[in-house]
Coordinates of N, CA and C and ligand atoms in Angstrom, one line a residue:
M2 N 0.8 -1.4 0.2 CA 0.1 -0.1 0.4 C 0.9 1.5 0.0
S3 N 0.4 2.0 -1.0 CA 1.6 3.2 -0.7 C 0.7 4.5 -2.0
T4 N 1.0 5.4 -1.7 CA 0.7 6.4 -2.4 C 1.7 7.2 -3.7
S5 N 2.9 6.5 -3.6 CA 3.9 6.8 -4.7 C 3.9 6.1 -5.1
G6 N 5.2 6.1 -6.0 CA 5.7 5.0 -6.8 C 5.2 5.4 -8.2
T7 N 4.8 3.8 -9.0 CA 4.3 4.0 -10.6 C 2.7 4.8 -10.6
P8 N 2.6 5.5 -11.5 CA 1.4 5.9 -11.8 C 0.7 4.8 -12.6
L9 N -0.6 4.3 -12.2 CA -1.1 2.8 -12.8 C -2.3 3.3 -13.4
V10 N -3.0 4.2 -12.7 CA -4.6 4.9 -13.7 C -4.3 6.4 -13.2
V11 N -4.1 6.9 -14.7 CA -3.8 8.3 -14.8 C -5.6 8.8 -15.6
L12 N -6.1 9.8 -14.7 CA -7.1 10.7 -14.9 C -6.5 12.1 -15.6
D13 N -6.7 12.5 -16.6 CA -6.2 14.1 -17.3 C -7.1 14.5 -17.5
R14 N -7.7 15.3 -16.6 CA -8.8 16.2 -16.9 C -10.0 15.7 -18.0
V15 N -11.0 14.6 -17.0 CA -12.1 14.2 -17.9 C -12.9 14.5 -17.6
N16 N -13.7 14.7 -18.7 CA -15.3 15.2 -18.6 C -16.0 14.4 -19.1
K17 N -17.2 14.2 -18.7 CA -18.5 13.5 -19.4 C -19.7 13.9 -18.8
H18 N -20.5 14.3 -19.8 CA -21.8 13.9 -19.9 C -22.7 13.3 -20.3
F19 N -24.3 13.3 -19.2 CA -25.2 12.5 -20.0 C -26.2 13.7 -20.2
G20 N -26.4 13.8 -21.8 CA -27.1 14.8 -22.2 C -26.5 15.7 -21.1
D21 N -27.7 16.7 -21.0 CA -27.2 18.0 -20.5 C -26.5 18.2 -18.9
L22 N -26.7 17.0 -18.6 CA -25.8 16.6 -17.5 C -24.1 16.5 -17.1
H23 N -23.9 17.3 -16.9 CA -22.1 17.4 -17.0 C -22.2 16.4 -15.3
V24 N -21.6 15.2 -15.4 CA -21.3 14.4 -14.4 C -20.1 14.2 -13.9
L25 N -19.0 14.2 -14.9 CA -17.7 14.2 -14.3 C -16.8 15.8 -14.7
K26 N -16.4 16.4 -14.2 CA -16.0 17.5 -14.2 C -14.5 17.6 -14.3
D27 N -13.7 17.7 -15.3 CA -12.4 18.1 -15.3 C -11.6 17.2 -14.3
I28 N -12.3 15.8 -14.1 CA -11.5 15.1 -13.2 C -9.8 14.7 -13.4
D29 N -8.9 15.0 -12.3 CA -7.7 14.6 -12.4 C -6.8 13.6 -11.5
L30 N -7.0 12.9 -11.7 CA -7.0 11.6 -10.6 C -5.8 10.6 -11.2
V31 N -4.8 10.1 -9.9 CA -3.6 9.3 -10.2 C -3.5 8.2 -8.8
V32 N -3.7 7.0 -9.5 CA -3.8 5.6 -9.1 C -2.4 5.6 -8.8
H33 N -1.8 4.9 -7.8 CA -0.3 4.2 -8.1 C -0.5 2.6 -7.8
T34 N 0.3 2.1 -8.4 CA 0.7 0.8 -8.3 C 0.9 0.2 -7.0
G35 N -0.2 -0.2 -6.2 CA -0.4 -0.6 -5.1 C -1.0 -0.2 -3.9
E36 N -1.6 1.1 -4.5 CA -2.3 2.0 -3.7 C -3.7 2.0 -3.5
V37 N -4.3 1.5 -2.9 CA -5.7 1.4 -2.1 C -6.6 3.1 -1.8
L38 N -7.5 3.6 -3.0 CA -8.2 4.2 -2.8 C -9.3 4.6 -2.9
V39 N -9.9 4.9 -2.0 CA -11.6 5.2 -1.4 C -12.1 5.9 -2.0
V40 N -13.3 6.3 -2.6 CA -14.3 7.0 -3.3 C -15.0 7.3 -2.5
I41 N -15.6 8.2 -2.0 CA -17.0 8.4 -1.1 C -17.4 10.1 -1.7
G42 N -18.7 10.1 -1.1 CA -19.6 11.0 -1.5 C -20.6 10.9 -2.0
P43 N -21.7 11.8 -1.5 CA -23.2 11.8 -1.9 C -23.7 10.9 -3.1
S44 N -24.8 10.4 -3.2 CA -25.6 9.9 -4.3 C -25.8 10.6 -5.4
G45 N -25.1 10.3 -6.9 CA -25.4 11.1 -7.9 C -24.0 12.0 -8.1
S46 N -23.2 12.0 -7.2 CA -22.0 12.5 -7.1 C -21.5 12.3 -8.7
G47 N -21.0 10.8 -9.3 CA -20.7 10.6 -10.4 C -19.8 9.5 -10.2
K48 N -19.7 8.7 -8.8 CA -19.0 7.9 -8.0 C -18.9 6.8 -8.9
S49 N -19.9 6.3 -9.6 CA -20.3 5.0 -10.3 C -19.9 5.4 -12.0
T50 N -19.9 6.5 -12.4 CA -19.7 7.1 -13.6 C -17.9 6.5 -14.1
L51 N -17.5 7.8 -12.9 CA -16.1 7.2 -12.4 C -15.6 6.1 -13.2
C52 N -16.1 5.3 -12.2 CA -15.4 3.8 -12.1 C -15.8 3.0 -13.7
R53 N -17.0 3.2 -14.0 CA -17.6 2.9 -15.2 C -16.5 3.0 -16.4
T54 N -16.2 4.4 -16.0 CA -15.8 5.2 -17.5 C -13.7 4.7 -17.7
I55 N -13.6 4.7 -16.0 CA -12.2 3.8 -16.4 C -12.3 2.5 -16.8
N56 N -13.1 1.7 -16.7 CA -13.6 0.5 -17.5 C -13.9 0.7 -18.8
R57 N -13.9 1.6 -19.3 CA -14.6 2.4 -20.9 C -16.4 1.5 -20.9
L58 N -16.9 1.0 -19.7 CA -18.3 0.6 -20.2 C -19.2 2.2 -20.3
E59 N -18.2 3.1 -20.0 CA -19.3 4.7 -20.8 C -17.9 5.4 -21.5
T60 N -17.9 6.3 -22.5 CA -17.6 6.6 -23.0 C -17.4 8.0 -22.2
F61 N -16.3 8.9 -22.8 CA -16.2 10.4 -22.3 C -16.0 11.1 -23.4
E62 N -16.2 12.6 -23.2 CA -16.1 13.3 -24.5 C -14.9 13.9 -24.3
S63 N -13.6 14.6 -23.0 CA -12.9 15.3 -23.3 C -11.9 14.6 -21.9
G64 N -10.1 14.9 -22.3 CA -9.7 14.3 -21.4 C -9.0 13.3 -21.6
S65 N -8.2 12.5 -21.0 CA -7.4 11.3 -21.7 C -7.4 10.1 -20.1
I66 N -7.5 9.1 -20.2 CA -7.4 7.8 -19.6 C -6.6 7.2 -19.4
T67 N -5.3 7.0 -19.0 CA -4.3 5.6 -19.3 C -4.3 4.9 -17.8
V68 N -4.2 3.6 -18.5 CA -4.1 2.2 -17.7 C -3.0 2.0 -18.0
D69 N -1.8 1.9 -17.2 CA -0.2 1.3 -17.4 C 0.2 2.0 -18.4
G70 N 0.0 3.4 -18.5 CA 0.3 3.9 -19.5 C -0.2 4.0 -20.8
K71 N -1.2 3.3 -21.3 CA -2.0 2.9 -22.3 C -3.4 3.9 -22.2
P72 N -3.4 4.0 -23.3 CA -4.5 4.8 -23.3 C -6.2 3.9 -24.0
L73 N -7.1 4.4 -23.3 CA -8.3 3.5 -23.4 C -8.2 2.7 -24.7
P74 N -8.6 1.8 -24.9 CA -9.0 1.4 -26.4 C -10.4 1.6 -26.4
E75 N -10.5 1.7 -27.9 CA -12.4 1.7 -28.3 C -13.5 0.7 -28.4
E76 N -12.5 -0.3 -28.7 CA -13.7 -1.4 -28.6 C -12.1 -2.6 -29.6
G77 N -13.1 -3.7 -29.7 CA -12.5 -5.3 -30.2 C -12.1 -5.7 -29.1
K78 N -10.4 -6.6 -29.6 CA -9.9 -7.4 -28.8 C -9.2 -6.5 -27.8
A79 N -8.4 -5.6 -28.3 CA -8.3 -4.3 -27.0 C -8.5 -4.3 -26.0
L80 N -10.2 -4.0 -26.2 CA -10.6 -3.4 -25.0 C -11.1 -4.6 -24.1
A81 N -11.3 -5.7 -25.0 CA -11.7 -6.8 -23.7 C -10.3 -7.6 -23.3
R82 N -9.2 -6.9 -23.6 CA -8.1 -7.0 -22.6 C -8.1 -5.9 -21.5
L83 N -8.5 -4.6 -22.1 CA -8.2 -3.8 -20.9 C -9.1 -3.9 -19.7
R84 N -10.4 -4.7 -20.0 CA -11.7 -5.2 -19.0 C -11.1 -6.0 -18.3
A85 N -10.1 -7.2 -18.8 CA -9.7 -8.0 -18.3 C -8.5 -7.4 -17.0
D86 N -7.4 -6.2 -17.2 CA -6.8 -5.9 -16.6 C -7.3 -5.0 -15.8
V87 N -8.6 -4.5 -16.1 CA -9.0 -3.6 -14.8 C -10.9 -4.1 -14.6
G88 N -10.3 -5.1 -13.5 CA -11.9 -5.7 -12.8 C -12.3 -5.1 -12.2
M89 N -13.6 -5.5 -12.5 CA -14.4 -4.7 -11.8 C -15.9 -5.5 -10.7
V90 N -16.1 -5.0 -9.4 CA -16.9 -5.8 -8.4 C -18.2 -4.4 -8.9
F91 N -19.2 -5.3 -9.1 CA -20.3 -4.3 -8.6 C -21.1 -4.4 -7.1
Q92 N -22.0 -3.9 -7.5 CA -23.0 -3.4 -6.2 C -24.1 -5.2 -6.4
S93 N -24.4 -5.2 -7.3 CA -24.9 -6.1 -7.5 C -24.3 -7.3 -8.3
F94 N -24.1 -8.5 -7.7 CA -23.0 -9.3 -7.8 C -23.0 -9.9 -9.9
N95 N -23.8 -9.9 -10.6 CA -23.5 -10.2 -11.7 C -23.3 -11.0 -12.1
L96 N -23.6 -12.4 -11.2 CA -23.1 -13.7 -11.3 C -23.8 -14.5 -13.4
F97 N -23.2 -15.3 -13.6 CA -23.6 -16.2 -14.5 C -24.9 -16.8 -14.2
A98 N -25.8 -16.6 -14.3 CA -26.8 -17.5 -13.5 C -26.8 -19.2 -13.6
H99 N -26.4 -19.5 -15.1 CA -27.3 -21.0 -15.6 C -25.6 -21.6 -15.8
K100 N -24.7 -20.8 -14.8 CA -22.9 -21.4 -15.1 C -22.8 -21.8 -13.4
T101 N -22.2 -22.8 -13.2 CA -21.5 -23.3 -11.7 C -20.6 -22.0 -11.4
I102 N -20.2 -22.0 -10.2 CA -19.7 -21.4 -9.4 C -18.3 -21.0 -10.4
L103 N -17.8 -22.9 -10.7 CA -16.5 -22.7 -11.3 C -16.3 -21.7 -12.4
E104 N -17.5 -22.3 -13.3 CA -17.6 -22.1 -15.0 C -17.4 -20.4 -14.5
N105 N -18.2 -20.0 -13.8 CA -18.2 -18.4 -13.8 C -16.9 -18.2 -13.7
I106 N -16.2 -18.5 -12.8 CA -14.7 -18.1 -12.9 C -13.6 -18.8 -14.2
T107 N -14.1 -19.5 -14.3 CA -13.3 -19.9 -15.6 C -13.2 -19.7 -16.9
L108 N -14.6 -18.8 -17.2 CA -15.1 -18.8 -18.5 C -14.1 -17.2 -19.1
G109 N -13.7 -16.3 -18.3 CA -12.8 -15.4 -18.5 C -11.9 -15.8 -19.3
P110 N -11.2 -16.7 -18.1 CA -9.6 -16.9 -18.3 C -9.1 -18.0 -19.6
I111 N -10.2 -18.6 -19.9 CA -10.3 -19.4 -21.0 C -10.6 -18.8 -21.9
K112 N -11.6 -17.9 -22.3 CA -11.9 -17.4 -23.5 C -11.1 -15.6 -24.1
V113 N -10.8 -15.2 -22.6 CA -10.0 -13.8 -23.2 C -8.9 -14.0 -23.3
R114 N -8.0 -15.0 -21.6 CA -7.0 -14.8 -21.8 C -6.2 -16.3 -22.2
G115 N -7.2 -17.0 -23.1 CA -6.8 -18.2 -23.6 C -6.0 -19.5 -22.8
Q116 N -6.6 -19.4 -21.7 CA -6.0 -20.6 -20.6 C -6.7 -21.6 -21.3
K117 N -5.9 -23.0 -20.9 CA -6.2 -24.4 -20.9 C -7.2 -24.3 -19.7
K118 N -8.4 -25.5 -20.4 CA -9.4 -25.7 -19.4 C -9.0 -26.4 -17.7
D119 N -8.3 -26.7 -17.8 CA -7.7 -27.7 -16.6 C -6.6 -26.5 -15.8
A120 N -5.9 -25.8 -16.5 CA -5.1 -24.8 -15.5 C -5.8 -23.8 -15.1
A121 N -7.1 -23.5 -16.1 CA -7.6 -22.2 -15.8 C -8.7 -22.8 -14.3
E122 N -9.0 -24.1 -14.2 CA -9.6 -24.5 -12.9 C -9.2 -24.7 -11.6
K123 N -7.5 -25.0 -11.9 CA -7.0 -25.4 -10.9 C -6.9 -24.0 -10.2
R124 N -6.3 -22.8 -10.7 CA -6.0 -21.6 -10.6 C -7.5 -21.2 -10.0
A125 N -8.5 -21.5 -10.8 CA -10.4 -20.9 -9.9 C -10.3 -21.4 -8.6
M126 N -9.8 -22.8 -8.4 CA -9.9 -23.6 -7.2 C -9.3 -22.8 -6.0
E127 N -8.1 -22.3 -6.8 CA -7.4 -21.5 -6.0 C -7.9 -20.1 -4.9
L128 N -8.5 -19.9 -6.1 CA -9.2 -18.2 -5.8 C -10.0 -18.3 -4.9
L129 N -11.6 -19.7 -5.3 CA -12.4 -19.9 -4.5 C -11.8 -19.8 -3.3
E130 N -11.0 -20.9 -2.6 CA -10.0 -21.2 -1.7 C -10.2 -19.9 -1.0
R131 N -9.3 -19.1 -1.5 CA -8.8 -17.6 -1.0 C -9.9 -16.8 -0.6
V132 N -11.2 -16.8 -1.2 CA -12.1 -16.2 -0.7 C -13.2 -17.0 0.2
G133 N -12.5 -18.5 0.5 CA -13.4 -19.0 1.2 C -14.8 -19.2 0.6
V134 N -15.1 -20.2 -0.3 CA -16.3 -20.3 -0.8 C -16.2 -21.7 -2.2
A135 N -14.6 -22.4 -1.6 CA -14.2 -23.6 -2.2 C -15.2 -24.8 -2.3
H136 N -15.4 -24.8 -1.0 CA -16.9 -26.0 -1.3 C -18.0 -25.8 -2.0
Q137 N -18.1 -24.7 -2.3 CA -19.6 -24.3 -3.2 C -19.3 -24.6 -5.0
A138 N -18.0 -24.7 -5.6 CA -17.6 -24.9 -6.9 C -18.4 -25.4 -7.7
E139 N -19.4 -26.3 -7.3 CA -20.6 -26.8 -7.8 C -21.6 -26.2 -8.5
K140 N -21.6 -25.4 -7.3 CA -23.1 -24.8 -7.3 C -23.4 -23.9 -8.1
Y141 N -24.9 -23.6 -8.4 CA -25.1 -22.0 -8.9 C -25.3 -21.1 -8.2
P142 N -24.9 -19.9 -8.7 CA -25.0 -18.6 -8.1 C -25.9 -18.7 -7.1
A143 N -27.6 -19.0 -7.3 CA -28.8 -18.6 -6.8 C -28.7 -19.3 -5.2
Q144 N -28.0 -20.2 -5.2 CA -28.0 -21.8 -4.2 C -27.0 -20.7 -3.1
L145 N -26.3 -19.2 -3.3 CA -25.4 -19.3 -2.0 C -25.5 -17.8 -2.0
S146 N -25.2 -17.4 -0.8 CA -25.8 -16.3 -0.2 C -25.2 -15.2 -0.9
G147 N -25.9 -13.9 -0.6 CA -25.0 -12.5 -1.0 C -24.0 -12.5 -0.4
G148 N -23.4 -12.6 0.4 CA -22.0 -12.5 0.3 C -21.1 -13.4 -0.5
Q149 N -21.7 -15.1 0.3 CA -20.7 -15.8 -0.8 C -20.4 -15.2 -2.4
Q150 N -21.6 -15.0 -2.8 CA -21.6 -14.5 -4.2 C -21.0 -13.4 -4.8
Q151 N -20.9 -12.9 -3.9 CA -19.8 -11.4 -3.7 C -18.4 -11.5 -4.2
R152 N -18.0 -12.4 -2.8 CA -16.9 -13.2 -2.9 C -16.7 -13.8 -4.1
V153 N -17.4 -14.4 -4.3 CA -16.7 -15.4 -6.2 C -17.2 -14.1 -7.1
A154 N -17.6 -13.0 -7.2 CA -17.4 -12.3 -8.1 C -15.9 -11.8 -8.0
I155 N -15.8 -11.8 -6.2 CA -14.2 -10.7 -6.2 C -13.0 -12.2 -7.5
A156 N -13.8 -13.6 -6.8 CA -12.6 -14.5 -7.4 C -12.7 -14.1 -8.7
R157 N -13.5 -14.2 -9.6 CA -13.7 -14.0 -10.9 C -13.0 -12.8 -11.3
S158 N -13.0 -11.6 -10.8 CA -12.2 -10.7 -11.4 C -10.5 -10.9 -11.3
L159 N -10.4 -11.6 -9.8 CA -9.3 -11.8 -9.7 C -8.5 -13.1 -10.7
A160 N -9.6 -14.0 -11.1 CA -8.5 -14.7 -12.1 C -8.2 -14.5 -13.5
M161 N -8.5 -12.8 -14.1 CA -8.0 -12.6 -15.2 C -6.8 -11.7 -14.9
D162 N -6.2 -11.7 -13.5 CA -4.8 -11.2 -13.4 C -4.7 -10.0 -13.5
P163 N -5.9 -9.0 -13.0 CA -6.0 -7.4 -13.4 C -4.9 -6.5 -12.6
K164 N -4.9 -5.7 -13.2 CA -3.4 -4.8 -12.7 C -4.4 -3.9 -11.6
V165 N -5.8 -4.1 -11.4 CA -6.6 -2.5 -11.2 C -7.5 -3.4 -10.6
M166 N -8.1 -3.6 -9.6 CA -9.5 -3.7 -9.1 C -10.4 -2.6 -8.9
L167 N -11.3 -2.5 -9.5 CA -12.7 -1.4 -9.1 C -13.7 -2.1 -8.4
F168 N -14.5 -1.5 -7.0 CA -15.5 -2.0 -6.5 C -16.2 -0.9 -6.3
D169 N -17.2 -1.3 -7.0 CA -18.5 0.3 -6.2 C -19.9 0.0 -5.9
E170 N -19.2 0.1 -4.4 CA -20.0 -0.1 -3.1 C -20.4 -1.7 -3.3
P171 N -19.5 -2.3 -3.2 CA -19.6 -3.9 -3.2 C -20.5 -4.8 -2.4
T172 N -20.8 -3.8 -0.9 CA -21.4 -4.3 0.2 C -22.5 -3.4 0.2
S173 N -23.4 -2.7 -0.5 CA -24.4 -2.0 -0.1 C -25.9 -2.7 -0.2
A174 N -25.6 -4.1 -1.2 CA -26.9 -4.9 -1.4 C -26.8 -5.9 -0.1
L175 N -26.2 -5.8 0.3 CA -25.8 -6.8 1.3 C -26.6 -6.9 2.8
D176 N -27.2 -7.8 3.0 CA -27.5 -7.8 4.5 C -26.2 -7.6 5.4
P177 N -26.7 -6.8 6.7 CA -25.8 -6.5 7.4 C -24.7 -7.6 7.9
E178 N -25.2 -8.6 8.5 CA -24.2 -9.8 8.6 C -23.4 -10.5 7.8
M179 N -23.5 -9.7 6.4 CA -22.5 -10.8 5.2 C -21.5 -9.1 4.7
I180 N -21.6 -8.2 5.3 CA -20.7 -7.3 5.1 C -19.4 -7.3 5.5
N181 N -19.2 -8.4 6.5 CA -17.5 -8.2 6.4 C -17.1 -9.4 5.9
E182 N -17.5 -10.1 5.5 CA -16.9 -11.7 5.2 C -16.2 -10.8 3.8
V183 N -17.1 -9.8 3.4 CA -16.8 -9.4 1.8 C -15.8 -8.3 2.3
L184 N -15.7 -7.6 2.8 CA -14.6 -6.2 3.6 C -13.3 -7.5 3.7
D185 N -13.6 -8.2 4.6 CA -12.4 -9.5 5.2 C -11.4 -9.3 4.0
V186 N -12.4 -9.8 2.5 CA -11.4 -10.4 1.4 C -10.7 -9.2 1.0
M187 N -11.6 -8.6 1.0 CA -10.7 -6.9 0.4 C -9.9 -6.3 0.8
T188 N -9.8 -6.4 2.6 CA -8.6 -6.0 3.6 C -7.8 -7.0 3.0
D189 N -7.6 -8.4 2.1 CA -6.9 -8.8 2.2 C -6.3 -9.1 1.3
L190 N -6.7 -8.1 0.2 CA -6.3 -7.8 -1.0 C -5.7 -7.1 -1.1
A191 N -6.1 -6.0 -0.5 CA -5.1 -4.6 -0.4 C -4.3 -4.7 0.6
K192 N -3.8 -5.6 1.5 CA -2.5 -6.5 1.7 C -1.8 -6.9 1.0
S193 N -2.6 -7.4 0.3 CA -1.5 -8.5 -0.7 C -1.0 -7.4 -1.9
G194 N -1.2 -6.3 -1.6 CA -0.7 -5.5 -2.8 C -1.1 -5.1 -3.7
M195 N -2.7 -5.1 -3.9 CA -3.2 -5.0 -5.0 C -3.5 -3.6 -5.2
T196 N -3.5 -3.5 -6.3 CA -4.2 -1.6 -6.7 C -5.5 -1.7 -6.5
M197 N -6.2 -0.9 -5.9 CA -7.9 -0.7 -6.1 C -8.0 0.8 -5.7
I198 N -9.4 0.7 -6.9 CA -10.4 2.2 -6.4 C -11.4 1.5 -5.5
V199 N -11.9 1.8 -4.3 CA -13.3 1.2 -4.3 C -14.6 2.2 -3.8
V200 N -15.3 2.4 -3.9 CA -16.3 3.3 -3.9 C -17.2 2.4 -2.7
T201 N -17.2 3.4 -1.8 CA -17.6 2.3 -0.5 C -17.8 4.1 0.8
H202 N -19.2 3.2 1.2 CA -19.4 4.3 2.6 C -18.4 3.9 4.0
E203 N -18.3 2.5 3.8 CA -17.5 1.9 5.0 C -16.5 2.2 5.6
M204 N -16.6 3.3 6.3 CA -15.3 3.7 7.3 C -14.7 3.1 7.6
G205 N -14.9 2.0 8.0 CA -14.3 0.9 9.3 C -13.3 0.6 8.2
F206 N -13.7 -0.1 6.9 CA -12.7 -0.1 5.7 C -11.4 0.6 5.2
A207 N -12.6 1.7 4.9 CA -11.3 3.0 4.7 C -10.6 3.2 5.6
R208 N -10.7 3.2 6.9 CA -9.6 3.3 7.6 C -8.5 2.4 8.2
K209 N -9.1 1.3 7.8 CA -8.2 0.1 7.8 C -7.3 -0.1 6.5
A210 N -7.7 -0.1 5.1 CA -7.3 -0.3 4.1 C -6.7 0.5 3.1
A211 N -7.4 2.1 3.3 CA -7.3 2.9 2.3 C -5.6 3.6 2.9
D212 N -5.6 4.0 1.5 CA -3.9 4.8 1.3 C -4.3 6.3 1.3
R213 N -5.9 6.4 0.7 CA -6.0 7.7 0.5 C -8.0 7.7 0.0
V214 N -8.3 9.0 1.0 CA -9.8 8.9 0.6 C -9.9 10.4 -0.6
V215 N -10.8 9.9 -1.6 CA -11.4 11.1 -2.5 C -12.6 11.6 -1.8
F216 N -13.1 12.4 -2.1 CA -14.2 13.0 -1.5 C -14.7 13.5 -2.9
M217 N -16.5 12.9 -3.4 CA -16.7 13.4 -4.7 C -17.8 14.4 -4.5
A218 N -18.4 15.1 -5.1 CA -19.5 16.1 -4.8 C -19.7 16.8 -6.4
D219 N -21.4 16.2 -6.8 CA -21.5 16.9 -8.2 C -20.1 17.2 -9.1
G220 N -20.1 16.1 -9.2 CA -18.8 15.7 -10.7 C -17.7 16.2 -10.2
Q221 N -17.3 16.1 -9.2 CA -15.9 17.4 -9.2 C -14.9 16.6 -7.8
I222 N -13.8 16.2 -8.2 CA -13.0 16.0 -6.5 C -12.7 17.3 -5.8
V223 N -13.3 17.1 -4.8 CA -13.7 18.4 -4.2 C -12.8 18.5 -2.8
E224 N -12.2 16.9 -2.4 CA -11.0 16.8 -1.4 C -10.7 15.2 -1.5
E225 N -9.2 15.5 -0.9 CA -8.5 14.5 -1.0 C -7.7 14.1 0.4
A226 N -7.4 13.2 1.1 CA -6.6 13.1 2.3 C -6.5 12.0 2.7
E227 N -5.4 11.7 3.4 CA -5.3 10.5 4.3 C -6.2 9.9 4.7
P228 N -7.1 8.6 5.2 CA -8.6 8.1 6.0 C -8.4 8.8 7.1
E229 N -7.5 9.0 8.0 CA -7.9 9.6 9.1 C -8.2 11.1 9.1
T230 N -7.1 11.7 8.3 CA -7.3 13.0 8.3 C -8.7 13.4 7.9
F231 N -9.3 13.0 6.5 CA -10.5 13.2 6.2 C -11.4 13.2 7.2
F232 N -11.5 12.1 8.0 CA -12.7 11.3 8.7 C -12.7 12.2 9.7
T233 N -11.6 12.8 10.2 CA -11.6 13.4 11.5 C -11.6 15.2 11.4
K234 N -10.7 15.3 10.1 CA -10.8 17.0 10.4 C -11.0 17.4 8.5
P235 N -12.2 17.0 7.8 CA -12.8 17.2 6.4 C -12.4 18.8 6.3
Q236 N -11.9 19.1 5.6 CA -12.2 20.4 4.9 C -12.9 21.1 4.4
S237 N -13.5 20.7 3.2 CA -14.8 21.3 2.7 C -15.9 21.1 3.6
A238 N -17.0 22.6 3.5 CA -18.5 22.5 3.8 C -18.6 21.2 3.7
R239 N -18.9 20.9 2.1 CA -19.8 19.6 1.8 C -19.2 18.3 2.3
A240 N -17.9 18.2 2.6 CA -17.7 16.8 3.2 C -18.1 16.9 4.3
K241 N -17.7 18.2 5.3 CA -18.3 18.4 6.6 C -19.9 17.8 6.6
D242 N -20.5 18.6 5.7 CA -21.9 18.0 5.8 C -22.3 16.4 5.5
F243 N -21.9 16.1 4.9 CA -21.5 14.9 4.3 C -21.5 13.9 5.4
L244 N -20.2 13.9 5.9 CA -19.6 12.8 7.0 C -21.1 13.0 8.0
G245 N -21.3 14.5 8.0 CA -22.3 14.9 9.3 C -23.4 13.9 9.4
K246 N -23.8 13.3 8.5 CA -25.1 12.8 8.0 C -24.9 11.5 7.9
I247 N -23.8 11.1 8.1 CA -23.3 9.8 7.5 C -22.7 8.9 8.7
L248 N -22.2 9.6 9.5 CA -20.9 9.2 10.7 C -22.2 9.1 12.1
Ligands
ADP7 P1 -23.3 7.8 -7.6 O1 -22.7 6.7 -8.2 O2 -21.9 9.1 -7.2 O3 -24.4 7.7 -7.1 P2 -23.5 8.2 -10.7 O4 -22.1 7.9 -10.9 O5 -24.2 6.7 -10.8 O6 -23.6 8.9 -9.6 O7 -24.7 9.0 -11.4 C1 -24.1 10.6 -11.7 C2 -24.9 11.4 -12.2 O8 -25.3 10.7 -13.4 C3 -26.5 11.3 -11.7 O9 -27.0 12.4 -12.0 C4 -27.3 10.4 -12.1 O10 -28.5 10.6 -12.4 C5 -26.9 10.5 -13.8 N1 -26.6 9.2 -14.2 C6 -25.9 8.0 -14.4 N2 -26.3 7.4 -15.3 C7 -26.9 7.7 -16.3 C8 -27.7 7.5 -17.8 N3 -27.0 6.5 -18.3 N4 -28.1 8.3 -18.2 C9 -28.2 9.5 -17.9 N5 -28.2 10.2 -16.7 C10 -27.2 9.0 -15.6
MG8 MG1 -23.5 4.7 -7.7

């Protein structure tokens, strides 16, 4: 975990609109290799759009985004590879309902990374072990709890050997008793040196795992600080107001 070192994800004056709505306003952001960045902010401030834009699920009008020094590809195979390099875990787990847990994990490595089935399955089982769901490998997503499904979704992203992982409110659809099992997996991942961008309002996680917190409001990065500083001494009126409502 570090806030210095090699820039891995670089956004330079990125602007995005949905029609007349200016959703990302001159976003400048550098995430370094091994860094864990937590993004927080009120609903509608552009956090999901930021993640989706980095992963090329959304287009943008101006500015530039590079991942590991390369600009985002528009389409085709290069785009599929970028999506593999930039793992994304959503609020809704988005597992393939008609495939087993094991198949959910091996599909991408076989199709996009060209791995052999045996090798993909071996690695998938290691990852399922790591997130604590190995004993469910032959089951279907609906047979698992929400927390287990989200841990599978994390393992599925990891199976692609991503350079960076994006998490968009990964625990906000979960029953309270399942939140910690997912945050524990994410904390371990952070400790292992994975570069992570995490949209979450889980302050415990931010305090424990984040190197830096970015506060977004109204499509802008309003404030940026180490977690302890941000939570105890927010500078802007908007951050103070927001923290007052959620803490
Ligand atoms: P957050 O994740 O911080 O809640 P979002 O990135 O989801 O914010 O949304 C930012 C703004 O963009 C909101 O005003 C939202 O209504 C709007 N928005 C998000 N997605 C779309 C879309 N596909 N079309 C039009 N407006 C959208
Ligand atoms: Mg969102």
